[in-house]
């Protein structure tokens, strides 16, 4: 699990906007195991979207991909206790990373969007698309 803080142009402000096991806390977002927590009151005003990412550790599991047998769900629990759940459809193109959900600013509040978009370029490919400088 990881999270990416994005500006209105869909890019990070710096590489620190990727929150993951090696950088587990950043400006209101915390990643621990299979949980991403966002304290939306602490998110900087220039952040428009928080993308929650699910990825396979391809170094530990080089042949693993999300496929038609992959089953996971994203649960979003609001401070009120209301829970939203999203289960993506099957994957079929050798995806190793997916955007599970996005939290995004809408007028004066925040909304959640189920995404389930997979990528076969790995976490490095997804990160590069967000403007993160990935060392090769």
mmCIF file with all atom_site columns, C-alpha atoms in Angstrom:
data_model
loop_
_atom_site.group_PDB
_atom_site.id
_atom_site.type_symbol
_atom_site.label_atom_id
_atom_site.label_alt_id
_atom_site.label_comp_id
_atom_site.label_asym_id
_atom_site.label_entity_id
_atom_site.label_seq_id
_atom_site.pdbx_PDB_ins_code
_atom_site.Cartn_x
_atom_site.Cartn_y
_atom_site.Cartn_z
_atom_site.occupancy
_atom_site.B_iso_or_equiv
_atom_site.pdbx_formal_charge
_atom_site.auth_seq_id
_atom_site.auth_comp_id
_atom_site.auth_asym_id
_atom_site.auth_atom_id
_atom_site.pdbx_PDB_model_num
ATOM 1   C CA . UNK A 1 1   ? 0.000   0.000   0.000   1.00 0.00 ? 1   UNK A CA 1
ATOM 2   C CA . UNK A 1 2   ? 1.100   3.516   -0.680  1.00 0.00 ? 2   UNK A CA 1
ATOM 3   C CA . UNK A 1 3   ? -0.438  6.916   -1.251  1.00 0.00 ? 3   UNK A CA 1
ATOM 4   C CA . UNK A 1 4   ? 0.460   9.803   -3.535  1.00 0.00 ? 4   UNK A CA 1
ATOM 5   C CA . UNK A 1 5   ? -0.412  13.423  -2.779  1.00 0.00 ? 5   UNK A CA 1
ATOM 6   C CA . UNK A 1 6   ? -1.221  15.225  -6.030  1.00 0.00 ? 6   UNK A CA 1
ATOM 7   C CA . UNK A 1 7   ? -1.708  18.844  -6.994  1.00 0.00 ? 7   UNK A CA 1
ATOM 8   C CA . UNK A 1 8   ? -4.484  20.031  -9.305  1.00 0.00 ? 8   UNK A CA 1
ATOM 9   C CA . UNK A 1 9   ? -2.333  19.167  -12.348 1.00 0.00 ? 9   UNK A CA 1
ATOM 10  C CA . UNK A 1 10  ? -2.155  15.507  -11.258 1.00 0.00 ? 10  UNK A CA 1
ATOM 11  C CA . UNK A 1 11  ? 1.529   15.653  -10.322 1.00 0.00 ? 11  UNK A CA 1
ATOM 12  C CA . UNK A 1 12  ? 3.448   15.583  -7.050  1.00 0.00 ? 12  UNK A CA 1
ATOM 13  C CA . UNK A 1 13  ? 5.113   18.685  -5.639  1.00 0.00 ? 13  UNK A CA 1
ATOM 14  C CA . UNK A 1 14  ? 8.239   16.634  -4.836  1.00 0.00 ? 14  UNK A CA 1
ATOM 15  C CA . UNK A 1 15  ? 9.270   13.019  -4.364  1.00 0.00 ? 15  UNK A CA 1
ATOM 16  C CA . UNK A 1 16  ? 8.226   13.318  -0.687  1.00 0.00 ? 16  UNK A CA 1
ATOM 17  C CA . UNK A 1 17  ? 4.578   13.252  -1.809  1.00 0.00 ? 17  UNK A CA 1
ATOM 18  C CA . UNK A 1 18  ? 4.898   9.469   -2.240  1.00 0.00 ? 18  UNK A CA 1
ATOM 19  C CA . UNK A 1 19  ? 3.971   7.939   1.126   1.00 0.00 ? 19  UNK A CA 1
ATOM 20  C CA . UNK A 1 20  ? 5.013   4.298   1.499   1.00 0.00 ? 20  UNK A CA 1
ATOM 21  C CA . UNK A 1 21  ? 6.768   1.861   3.873   1.00 0.00 ? 21  UNK A CA 1
ATOM 22  C CA . UNK A 1 22  ? 10.112  3.724   3.654   1.00 0.00 ? 22  UNK A CA 1
ATOM 23  C CA . UNK A 1 23  ? 8.432   7.137   4.076   1.00 0.00 ? 23  UNK A CA 1
ATOM 24  C CA . UNK A 1 24  ? 5.271   6.250   6.044   1.00 0.00 ? 24  UNK A CA 1
ATOM 25  C CA . UNK A 1 25  ? 4.064   9.729   7.116   1.00 0.00 ? 25  UNK A CA 1
ATOM 26  C CA . UNK A 1 26  ? 3.696   12.937  5.209   1.00 0.00 ? 26  UNK A CA 1
ATOM 27  C CA . UNK A 1 27  ? 1.405   15.948  5.703   1.00 0.00 ? 27  UNK A CA 1
ATOM 28  C CA . UNK A 1 28  ? -1.683  14.204  7.049   1.00 0.00 ? 28  UNK A CA 1
ATOM 29  C CA . UNK A 1 29  ? -1.220  10.824  5.339   1.00 0.00 ? 29  UNK A CA 1
ATOM 30  C CA . UNK A 1 30  ? 0.063   7.683   7.073   1.00 0.00 ? 30  UNK A CA 1
ATOM 31  C CA . UNK A 1 31  ? 0.736   4.239   5.605   1.00 0.00 ? 31  UNK A CA 1
ATOM 32  C CA . UNK A 1 32  ? 0.988   1.173   7.864   1.00 0.00 ? 32  UNK A CA 1
ATOM 33  C CA . UNK A 1 33  ? 0.789   -2.309  6.356   1.00 0.00 ? 33  UNK A CA 1
ATOM 34  C CA . UNK A 1 34  ? -2.411  -2.575  4.345   1.00 0.00 ? 34  UNK A CA 1
ATOM 35  C CA . UNK A 1 35  ? -3.911  0.652   5.715   1.00 0.00 ? 35  UNK A CA 1
ATOM 36  C CA . UNK A 1 36  ? -3.686  4.227   4.466   1.00 0.00 ? 36  UNK A CA 1
ATOM 37  C CA . UNK A 1 37  ? -5.004  6.868   6.861   1.00 0.00 ? 37  UNK A CA 1
ATOM 38  C CA . UNK A 1 38  ? -5.664  10.427  5.723   1.00 0.00 ? 38  UNK A CA 1
ATOM 39  C CA . UNK A 1 39  ? -6.423  13.202  8.220   1.00 0.00 ? 39  UNK A CA 1
ATOM 40  C CA . UNK A 1 40  ? -8.069  15.482  5.689   1.00 0.00 ? 40  UNK A CA 1
ATOM 41  C CA . UNK A 1 41  ? -7.889  18.520  7.981   1.00 0.00 ? 41  UNK A CA 1
ATOM 42  C CA . UNK A 1 42  ? -4.075  18.290  7.802   1.00 0.00 ? 42  UNK A CA 1
ATOM 43  C CA . UNK A 1 43  ? -3.762  17.986  4.018   1.00 0.00 ? 43  UNK A CA 1
ATOM 44  C CA . UNK A 1 44  ? -2.103  21.113  2.557   1.00 0.00 ? 44  UNK A CA 1
ATOM 45  C CA . UNK A 1 45  ? -4.331  23.386  0.484   1.00 0.00 ? 45  UNK A CA 1
ATOM 46  C CA . UNK A 1 46  ? -2.284  22.789  -2.685  1.00 0.00 ? 46  UNK A CA 1
ATOM 47  C CA . UNK A 1 47  ? -3.068  19.050  -2.619  1.00 0.00 ? 47  UNK A CA 1
ATOM 48  C CA . UNK A 1 48  ? -6.183  18.240  -4.654  1.00 0.00 ? 48  UNK A CA 1
ATOM 49  C CA . UNK A 1 49  ? -6.085  14.435  -4.705  1.00 0.00 ? 49  UNK A CA 1
ATOM 50  C CA . UNK A 1 50  ? -4.753  11.563  -2.643  1.00 0.00 ? 50  UNK A CA 1
ATOM 51  C CA . UNK A 1 51  ? -4.347  8.421   -4.764  1.00 0.00 ? 51  UNK A CA 1
ATOM 52  C CA . UNK A 1 52  ? -4.313  5.178   -2.773  1.00 0.00 ? 52  UNK A CA 1
ATOM 53  C CA . UNK A 1 53  ? -2.151  2.586   -4.497  1.00 0.00 ? 53  UNK A CA 1
ATOM 54  C CA . UNK A 1 54  ? -2.027  -1.201  -4.194  1.00 0.00 ? 54  UNK A CA 1
ATOM 55  C CA . UNK A 1 55  ? 1.081   -2.839  -5.625  1.00 0.00 ? 55  UNK A CA 1
ATOM 56  C CA . UNK A 1 56  ? 2.830   -6.175  -5.787  1.00 0.00 ? 56  UNK A CA 1
ATOM 57  C CA . UNK A 1 57  ? 6.407   -6.295  -4.511  1.00 0.00 ? 57  UNK A CA 1
ATOM 58  C CA . UNK A 1 58  ? 7.935   -7.573  -7.747  1.00 0.00 ? 58  UNK A CA 1
ATOM 59  C CA . UNK A 1 59  ? 11.331  -8.049  -6.097  1.00 0.00 ? 59  UNK A CA 1
ATOM 60  C CA . UNK A 1 60  ? 9.795   -10.500 -3.604  1.00 0.00 ? 60  UNK A CA 1
ATOM 61  C CA . UNK A 1 61  ? 7.326   -11.988 -6.119  1.00 0.00 ? 61  UNK A CA 1
ATOM 62  C CA . UNK A 1 62  ? 8.778   -11.450 -9.619  1.00 0.00 ? 62  UNK A CA 1
ATOM 63  C CA . UNK A 1 63  ? 6.143   -13.523 -11.428 1.00 0.00 ? 63  UNK A CA 1
ATOM 64  C CA . UNK A 1 64  ? 3.104   -12.211 -9.510  1.00 0.00 ? 64  UNK A CA 1
ATOM 65  C CA . UNK A 1 65  ? 0.442   -10.092 -11.209 1.00 0.00 ? 65  UNK A CA 1
ATOM 66  C CA . UNK A 1 66  ? -3.112  -9.048  -10.471 1.00 0.00 ? 66  UNK A CA 1
ATOM 67  C CA . UNK A 1 67  ? -5.360  -11.299 -12.534 1.00 0.00 ? 67  UNK A CA 1
ATOM 68  C CA . UNK A 1 68  ? -8.910  -12.637 -12.757 1.00 0.00 ? 68  UNK A CA 1
ATOM 69  C CA . UNK A 1 69  ? -8.348  -14.496 -9.464  1.00 0.00 ? 69  UNK A CA 1
ATOM 70  C CA . UNK A 1 70  ? -7.128  -11.451 -7.552  1.00 0.00 ? 70  UNK A CA 1
ATOM 71  C CA . UNK A 1 71  ? -9.617  -10.403 -4.914  1.00 0.00 ? 71  UNK A CA 1
ATOM 72  C CA . UNK A 1 72  ? -9.196  -7.341  -2.739  1.00 0.00 ? 72  UNK A CA 1
ATOM 73  C CA . UNK A 1 73  ? -11.374 -4.516  -1.612  1.00 0.00 ? 73  UNK A CA 1
ATOM 74  C CA . UNK A 1 74  ? -10.868 -0.951  -0.488  1.00 0.00 ? 74  UNK A CA 1
ATOM 75  C CA . UNK A 1 75  ? -12.742 0.120   2.633   1.00 0.00 ? 75  UNK A CA 1
ATOM 76  C CA . UNK A 1 76  ? -13.093 3.796   3.442   1.00 0.00 ? 76  UNK A CA 1
ATOM 77  C CA . UNK A 1 77  ? -14.270 4.649   6.934   1.00 0.00 ? 77  UNK A CA 1
ATOM 78  C CA . UNK A 1 78  ? -15.397 8.194   7.565   1.00 0.00 ? 78  UNK A CA 1
ATOM 79  C CA . UNK A 1 79  ? -15.158 9.921   10.971  1.00 0.00 ? 79  UNK A CA 1
ATOM 80  C CA . UNK A 1 80  ? -18.944 9.509   11.285  1.00 0.00 ? 80  UNK A CA 1
ATOM 81  C CA . UNK A 1 81  ? -18.460 5.743   11.121  1.00 0.00 ? 81  UNK A CA 1
ATOM 82  C CA . UNK A 1 82  ? -20.018 5.460   7.668   1.00 0.00 ? 82  UNK A CA 1
ATOM 83  C CA . UNK A 1 83  ? -18.113 2.930   5.597   1.00 0.00 ? 83  UNK A CA 1
ATOM 84  C CA . UNK A 1 84  ? -17.748 2.783   1.814   1.00 0.00 ? 84  UNK A CA 1
ATOM 85  C CA . UNK A 1 85  ? -16.465 -0.369  0.097   1.00 0.00 ? 85  UNK A CA 1
ATOM 86  C CA . UNK A 1 86  ? -15.061 -0.871  -3.397  1.00 0.00 ? 86  UNK A CA 1
ATOM 87  C CA . UNK A 1 87  ? -14.153 -4.206  -4.974  1.00 0.00 ? 87  UNK A CA 1
ATOM 88  C CA . UNK A 1 88  ? -12.529 -3.909  -8.414  1.00 0.00 ? 88  UNK A CA 1
ATOM 89  C CA . UNK A 1 89  ? -13.353 -6.142  -11.333 1.00 0.00 ? 89  UNK A CA 1
ATOM 90  C CA . UNK A 1 90  ? -10.886 -8.747  -12.563 1.00 0.00 ? 90  UNK A CA 1
ATOM 91  C CA . UNK A 1 91  ? -7.550  -7.704  -14.026 1.00 0.00 ? 91  UNK A CA 1
ATOM 92  C CA . UNK A 1 92  ? -6.373  -9.229  -17.293 1.00 0.00 ? 92  UNK A CA 1
ATOM 93  C CA . UNK A 1 93  ? -3.294  -7.430  -18.611 1.00 0.00 ? 93  UNK A CA 1
ATOM 94  C CA . UNK A 1 94  ? -0.480  -8.403  -16.253 1.00 0.00 ? 94  UNK A CA 1
ATOM 95  C CA . UNK A 1 95  ? -1.002  -5.462  -13.897 1.00 0.00 ? 95  UNK A CA 1
ATOM 96  C CA . UNK A 1 96  ? 1.321   -5.243  -10.893 1.00 0.00 ? 96  UNK A CA 1
ATOM 97  C CA . UNK A 1 97  ? 0.028   -1.962  -9.508  1.00 0.00 ? 97  UNK A CA 1
ATOM 98  C CA . UNK A 1 98  ? -3.384  -0.343  -9.317  1.00 0.00 ? 98  UNK A CA 1
ATOM 99  C CA . UNK A 1 99  ? -4.926  2.899   -8.186  1.00 0.00 ? 99  UNK A CA 1
ATOM 100 C CA . UNK A 1 100 ? -7.525  1.596   -5.740  1.00 0.00 ? 100 UNK A CA 1
ATOM 101 C CA . UNK A 1 101 ? -9.328  4.809   -4.814  1.00 0.00 ? 101 UNK A CA 1
ATOM 102 C CA . UNK A 1 102 ? -8.818  8.541   -4.859  1.00 0.00 ? 102 UNK A CA 1
ATOM 103 C CA . UNK A 1 103 ? -9.803  11.071  -2.249  1.00 0.00 ? 103 UNK A CA 1
ATOM 104 C CA . UNK A 1 104 ? -10.285 14.428  -3.924  1.00 0.00 ? 104 UNK A CA 1
ATOM 105 C CA . UNK A 1 105 ? -11.307 17.964  -3.053  1.00 0.00 ? 105 UNK A CA 1
ATOM 106 C CA . UNK A 1 106 ? -14.772 18.980  -4.133  1.00 0.00 ? 106 UNK A CA 1
ATOM 107 C CA . UNK A 1 107 ? -15.921 22.532  -3.403  1.00 0.00 ? 107 UNK A CA 1
ATOM 108 C CA . UNK A 1 108 ? -15.336 22.904  0.357   1.00 0.00 ? 108 UNK A CA 1
ATOM 109 C CA . UNK A 1 109 ? -15.003 19.207  1.249   1.00 0.00 ? 109 UNK A CA 1
ATOM 110 C CA . UNK A 1 110 ? -13.604 15.877  0.172   1.00 0.00 ? 110 UNK A CA 1
ATOM 111 C CA . UNK A 1 111 ? -15.102 13.021  -1.840  1.00 0.00 ? 111 UNK A CA 1
ATOM 112 C CA . UNK A 1 112 ? -13.995 9.459   -2.604  1.00 0.00 ? 112 UNK A CA 1
ATOM 113 C CA . UNK A 1 113 ? -13.791 7.950   -6.073  1.00 0.00 ? 113 UNK A CA 1
ATOM 114 C CA . UNK A 1 114 ? -13.448 4.221   -6.765  1.00 0.00 ? 114 UNK A CA 1
ATOM 115 C CA . UNK A 1 115 ? -10.835 3.752   -9.497  1.00 0.00 ? 115 UNK A CA 1
ATOM 116 C CA . UNK A 1 116 ? -9.453  0.207   -9.816  1.00 0.00 ? 116 UNK A CA 1
ATOM 117 C CA . UNK A 1 117 ? -7.177  1.215   -12.709 1.00 0.00 ? 117 UNK A CA 1
ATOM 118 C CA . UNK A 1 118 ? -4.290  -1.218  -13.119 1.00 0.00 ? 118 UNK A CA 1
ATOM 119 C CA . UNK A 1 119 ? -0.885  -0.718  -14.734 1.00 0.00 ? 119 UNK A CA 1
ATOM 120 C CA . UNK A 1 120 ? 1.591   -3.258  -16.083 1.00 0.00 ? 120 UNK A CA 1
ATOM 121 C CA . UNK A 1 121 ? 4.510   -0.815  -15.703 1.00 0.00 ? 121 UNK A CA 1
ATOM 122 C CA . UNK A 1 122 ? 4.944   -1.470  -11.988 1.00 0.00 ? 122 UNK A CA 1
ATOM 123 C CA . UNK A 1 123 ? 5.123   1.078   -9.208  1.00 0.00 ? 123 UNK A CA 1
ATOM 124 C CA . UNK A 1 124 ? 8.057   2.823   -10.901 1.00 0.00 ? 124 UNK A CA 1
ATOM 125 C CA . UNK A 1 125 ? 5.972   3.410   -14.037 1.00 0.00 ? 125 UNK A CA 1
ATOM 126 C CA . UNK A 1 126 ? 3.038   4.739   -12.068 1.00 0.00 ? 126 UNK A CA 1
ATOM 127 C CA . UNK A 1 127 ? 5.311   6.965   -9.968  1.00 0.00 ? 127 UNK A CA 1
ATOM 128 C CA . UNK A 1 128 ? 6.982   8.391   -13.072 1.00 0.00 ? 128 UNK A CA 1
ATOM 129 C CA . UNK A 1 129 ? 3.554   9.248   -14.469 1.00 0.00 ? 129 UNK A CA 1
ATOM 130 C CA . UNK A 1 130 ? 2.863   11.268  -11.327 1.00 0.00 ? 130 UNK A CA 1
ATOM 131 C CA . UNK A 1 131 ? 6.145   13.166  -11.714 1.00 0.00 ? 131 UNK A CA 1
ATOM 132 C CA . UNK A 1 132 ? 8.177   11.260  -9.111  1.00 0.00 ? 132 UNK A CA 1
ATOM 133 C CA . UNK A 1 133 ? 11.865  10.915  -9.960  1.00 0.00 ? 133 UNK A CA 1
ATOM 134 C CA . UNK A 1 134 ? 12.536  7.164   -9.850  1.00 0.00 ? 134 UNK A CA 1
ATOM 135 C CA . UNK A 1 135 ? 16.133  6.044   -9.773  1.00 0.00 ? 135 UNK A CA 1
ATOM 136 C CA . UNK A 1 136 ? 16.896  3.248   -12.225 1.00 0.00 ? 136 UNK A CA 1
#
